[in-house]
Each structure stands twice: as structure tokens, then as C-alpha cells.
Short mmCIF file of C-alpha atoms in Angstrom, two decimals:
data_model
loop_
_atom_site.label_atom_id
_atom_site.label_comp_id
_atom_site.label_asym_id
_atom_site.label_seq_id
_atom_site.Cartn_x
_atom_site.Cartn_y
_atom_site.Cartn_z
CA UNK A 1 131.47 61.47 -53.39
CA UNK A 2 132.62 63.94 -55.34
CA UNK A 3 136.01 65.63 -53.77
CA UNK A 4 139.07 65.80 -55.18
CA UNK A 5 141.79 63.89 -53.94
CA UNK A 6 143.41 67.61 -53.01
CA UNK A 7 140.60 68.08 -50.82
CA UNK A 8 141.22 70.34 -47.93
CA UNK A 9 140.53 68.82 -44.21
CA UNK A 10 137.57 70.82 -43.76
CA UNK A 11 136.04 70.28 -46.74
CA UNK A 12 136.38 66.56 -46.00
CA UNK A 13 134.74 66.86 -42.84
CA UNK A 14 131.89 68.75 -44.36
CA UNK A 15 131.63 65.61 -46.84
CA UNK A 16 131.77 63.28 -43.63
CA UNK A 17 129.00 65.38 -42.00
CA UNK A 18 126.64 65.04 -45.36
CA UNK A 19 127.53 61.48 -45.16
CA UNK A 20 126.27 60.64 -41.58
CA UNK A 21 123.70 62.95 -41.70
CA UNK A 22 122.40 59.70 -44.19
CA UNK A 23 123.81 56.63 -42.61
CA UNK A 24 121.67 54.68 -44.69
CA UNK A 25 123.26 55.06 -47.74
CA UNK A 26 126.99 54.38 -46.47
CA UNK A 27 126.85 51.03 -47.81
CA UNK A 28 126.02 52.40 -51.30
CA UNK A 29 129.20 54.05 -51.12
CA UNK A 30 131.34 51.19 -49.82
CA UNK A 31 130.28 48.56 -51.80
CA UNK A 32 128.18 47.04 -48.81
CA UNK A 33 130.64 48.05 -45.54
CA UNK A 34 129.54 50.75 -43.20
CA UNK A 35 132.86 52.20 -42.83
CA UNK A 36 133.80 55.61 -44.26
CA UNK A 37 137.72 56.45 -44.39
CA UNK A 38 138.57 59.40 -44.20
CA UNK A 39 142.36 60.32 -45.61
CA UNK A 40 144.17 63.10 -43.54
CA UNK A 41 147.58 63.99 -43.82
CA UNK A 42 149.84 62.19 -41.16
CA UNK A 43 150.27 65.72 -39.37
CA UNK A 44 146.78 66.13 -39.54
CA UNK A 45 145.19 63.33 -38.08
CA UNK A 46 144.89 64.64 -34.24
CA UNK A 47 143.34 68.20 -35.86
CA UNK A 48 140.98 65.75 -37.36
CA UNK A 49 139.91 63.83 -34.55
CA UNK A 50 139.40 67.53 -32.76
CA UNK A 51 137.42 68.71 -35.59
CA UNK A 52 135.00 65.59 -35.19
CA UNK A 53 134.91 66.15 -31.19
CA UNK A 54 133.63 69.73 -31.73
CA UNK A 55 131.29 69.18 -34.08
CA UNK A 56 129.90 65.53 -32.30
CA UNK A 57 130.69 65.72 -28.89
CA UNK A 58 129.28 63.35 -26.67
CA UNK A 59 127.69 61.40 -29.87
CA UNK A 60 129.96 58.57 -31.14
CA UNK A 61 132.77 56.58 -29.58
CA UNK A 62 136.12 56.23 -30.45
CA UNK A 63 138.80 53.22 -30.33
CA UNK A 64 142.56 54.55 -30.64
CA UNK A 65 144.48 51.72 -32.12
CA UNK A 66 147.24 53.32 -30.47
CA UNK A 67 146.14 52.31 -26.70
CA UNK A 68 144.87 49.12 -28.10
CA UNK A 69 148.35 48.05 -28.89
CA UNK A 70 149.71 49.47 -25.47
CA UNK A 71 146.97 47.72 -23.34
CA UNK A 72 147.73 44.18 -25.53
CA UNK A 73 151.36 44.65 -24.88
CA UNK A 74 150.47 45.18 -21.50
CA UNK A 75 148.79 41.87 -20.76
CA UNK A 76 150.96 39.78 -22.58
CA UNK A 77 153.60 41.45 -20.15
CA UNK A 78 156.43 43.41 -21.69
CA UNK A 79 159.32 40.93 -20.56
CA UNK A 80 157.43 38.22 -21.67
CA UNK A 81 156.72 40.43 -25.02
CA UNK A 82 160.74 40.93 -25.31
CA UNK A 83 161.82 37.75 -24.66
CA UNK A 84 159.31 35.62 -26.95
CA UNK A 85 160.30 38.21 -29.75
CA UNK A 86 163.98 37.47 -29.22
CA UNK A 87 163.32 33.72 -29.08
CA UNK A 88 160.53 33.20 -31.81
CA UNK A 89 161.73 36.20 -34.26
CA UNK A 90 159.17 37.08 -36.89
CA UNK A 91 156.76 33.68 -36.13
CA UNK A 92 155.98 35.74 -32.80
CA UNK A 93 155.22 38.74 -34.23
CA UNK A 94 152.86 37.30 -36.66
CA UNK A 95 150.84 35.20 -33.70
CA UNK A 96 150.76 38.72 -32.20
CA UNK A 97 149.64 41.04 -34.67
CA UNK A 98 146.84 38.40 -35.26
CA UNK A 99 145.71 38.22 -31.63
CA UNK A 100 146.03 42.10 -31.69
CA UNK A 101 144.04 42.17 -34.81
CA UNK A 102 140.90 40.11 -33.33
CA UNK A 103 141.26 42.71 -30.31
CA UNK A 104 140.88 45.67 -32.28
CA UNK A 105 138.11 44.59 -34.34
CA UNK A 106 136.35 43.13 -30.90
CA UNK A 107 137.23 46.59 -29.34
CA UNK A 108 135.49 48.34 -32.80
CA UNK A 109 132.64 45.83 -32.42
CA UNK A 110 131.85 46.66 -29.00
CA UNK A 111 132.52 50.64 -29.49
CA UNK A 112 129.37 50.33 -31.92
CA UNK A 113 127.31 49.48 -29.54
CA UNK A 114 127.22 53.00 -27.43
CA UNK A 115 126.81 56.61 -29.48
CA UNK A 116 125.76 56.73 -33.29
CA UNK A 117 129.11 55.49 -34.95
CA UNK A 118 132.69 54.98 -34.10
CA UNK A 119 135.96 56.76 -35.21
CA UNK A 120 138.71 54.74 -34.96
CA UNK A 121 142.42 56.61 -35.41
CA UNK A 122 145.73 56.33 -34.19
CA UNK A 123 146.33 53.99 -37.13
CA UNK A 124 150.12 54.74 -37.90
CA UNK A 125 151.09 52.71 -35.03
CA UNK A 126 150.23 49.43 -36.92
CA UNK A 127 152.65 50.46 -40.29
CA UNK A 128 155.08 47.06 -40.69
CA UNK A 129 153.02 45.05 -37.99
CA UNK A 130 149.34 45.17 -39.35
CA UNK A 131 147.28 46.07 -42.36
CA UNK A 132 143.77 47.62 -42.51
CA UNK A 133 142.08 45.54 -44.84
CA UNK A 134 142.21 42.06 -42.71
CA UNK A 135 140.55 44.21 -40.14
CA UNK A 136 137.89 45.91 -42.35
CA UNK A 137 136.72 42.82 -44.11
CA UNK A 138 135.70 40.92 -40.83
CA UNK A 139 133.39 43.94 -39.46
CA UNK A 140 131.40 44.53 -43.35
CA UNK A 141 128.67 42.27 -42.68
CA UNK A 142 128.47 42.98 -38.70
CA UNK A 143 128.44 46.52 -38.45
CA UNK A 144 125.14 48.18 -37.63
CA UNK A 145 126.39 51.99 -37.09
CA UNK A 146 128.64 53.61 -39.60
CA UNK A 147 132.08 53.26 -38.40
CA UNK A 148 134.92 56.18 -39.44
CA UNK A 149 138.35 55.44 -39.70
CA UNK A 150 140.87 58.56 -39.32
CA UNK A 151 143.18 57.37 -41.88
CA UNK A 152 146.71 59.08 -41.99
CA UNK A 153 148.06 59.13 -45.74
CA UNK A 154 147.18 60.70 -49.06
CA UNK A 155 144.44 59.58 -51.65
CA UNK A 156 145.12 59.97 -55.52
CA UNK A 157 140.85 58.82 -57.45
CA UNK A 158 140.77 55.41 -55.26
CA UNK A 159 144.76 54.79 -54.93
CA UNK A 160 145.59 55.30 -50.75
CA UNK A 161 149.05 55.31 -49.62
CA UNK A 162 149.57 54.46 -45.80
CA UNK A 163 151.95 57.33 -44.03
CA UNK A 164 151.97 58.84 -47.17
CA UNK A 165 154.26 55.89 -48.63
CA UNK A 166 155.39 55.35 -52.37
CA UNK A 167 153.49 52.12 -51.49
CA UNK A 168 149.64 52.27 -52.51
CA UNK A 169 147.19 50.52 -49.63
CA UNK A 170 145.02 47.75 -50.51
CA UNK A 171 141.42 48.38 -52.33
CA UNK A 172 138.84 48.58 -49.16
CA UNK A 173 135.20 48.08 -49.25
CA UNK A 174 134.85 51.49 -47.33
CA UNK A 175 133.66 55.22 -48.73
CA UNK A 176 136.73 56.75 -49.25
CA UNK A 177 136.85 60.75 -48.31
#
């Protein structure tokens, strides 16, 4: 891929569209994943998510991290949720972003199996309580449909930074947009 990191959104939808126009070759780009991510700006990432629904409507599936948090927060039962945070501190909050983890790569996993690839987005909810890359490790090997990941932040070459942080993201076996 050839864009510049100063890329505007719709020119890196147009690269996303050459890209699944070849599935095939995804894993060429993303040194053997299926999953494409494509950097928005923070403010962006709804007109994004639009731009793909226009353009692919009724042709992929989507998992929004966002209600996947809600709907785990949910079962465990909010007062329940409160008061193990307040009694186990940060040990709680690591046994739950783990459990929410496996649910969101489940929830990914089983979104691949309808339409012709997933877009996941929403991801700014998980900033201090998750990171992306023990999520996108698991799925590289059990993907069969390319899987696109809305991801809210800026890209300088192959350095990401989350939310647009001073903090650069991890290095992710993903095409990078």
C-alpha cells in the first residue's frame, strides 16, 4: 500500500475498496492476518463506518466493541460490576478485560461467519482497559474472511498512535491503511 500517512478518509476507503476487491492477497499485506486497519481520525470514525455502509450495504457485518462492553457489563450485573471493582481494585479489572477480550474476539469470530468480512469499530472505548494486539493475534490463523478494524488514531510509515496519543500502538500483523 502505497498512501501516505496524510492520507485523506476517502482516499483510504478507495485503498480499502482495491483491497477487498482482492481478499486473497490481504495476508500478503499483513504478514499472514486477514485483518486490514484502517486509521481514521477519532472524529472521523462514525463518517467512516457510514462511508463503508453506503458503499457495502447489506454485505459484511459489523461488531461495535462499544455494545460489546455494555452487553458484558450487563451480564456480570452493574452492582455486582461496582462492588467487585471496589473490593478487588485493579486484580478485577484485569479478570474482566480478559473475559471481555475472549468475548470480543468470539463475537468477531462468529460475525465472520455471515456477509463477506467484518468491520469492527467503536474501539476508543477499550483505551486504559484493553489493547488491540492481544485481540488480533488470537484471530490470524482463524480468520477465513478479511476482517476491518475502524481504528481511531493517526499513522506516521508503520508507527499508530491510539486516540491520537503521544504513545505509539503496538506493531500488528494487520495491513495498515
Amino acid at each position: 500500500m502505497s498512501l501516505s500517512s496524510d492520507a485523506t478518509l476517502e482516499e483510504k476507503i478507495t485503498e480499502l475498496q482495491k483491497i477487498l476487491r482482492e481478499p486473497h492477497l490481504i495476508p500478503s499485506l499483513s504478514q499472514g492476518s486477514r485483518i486490514v486497519l484502517l486509521t481514521v481520525e477519532p472524529k472521523k470514525e462514525k463518517v467512516a463506518m457510514d462511508r463503508i455502509e453506503q458503499l457495502y450495504e447489506g454485505r459484511f457485518s459489523k461488531v461495535n466493541v462499544a455494545k460489546v462492553l455494555v452487553e458484558a457489563a450487563d451480564d456480570y450485573g452493574l452492582a455486582q460490576l461496582r462492588e467487585d471493582m471496589e473490593f478487588f481494585g485493579e486484580s478485577f479489572v484485569e479478570e474482566f478485560s480478559q473475559k471481555l477480550q475472549q468475548r470480543i474476539i468470539t463475537e468477531i469470530l462468529r460475525a465472520s461467519e455471515e456477509g463477506e468480512f467484518v468491520v469492527v469499530h467503536r474501539l476508543g472505548i477499550l483505551n486504559g482497559l484493553l489493547r488491540l494486539n492481544p485481540i488480533i493475534e488470537p484471530l490470524v490463523t482463524r480468520l477465513k474472511k478479511p476482517v476491518v478494524v475502524i481504528y481511531p488514531g493517526t499513522r506516521r510509515d508503520e508507527e499508530l498512535c491510539f486516540l491520537d496519543s503521544r504513545h505509539t500502538a503496538s506493531v500488528y500483523r494487520t495491513a495498515k491503511i
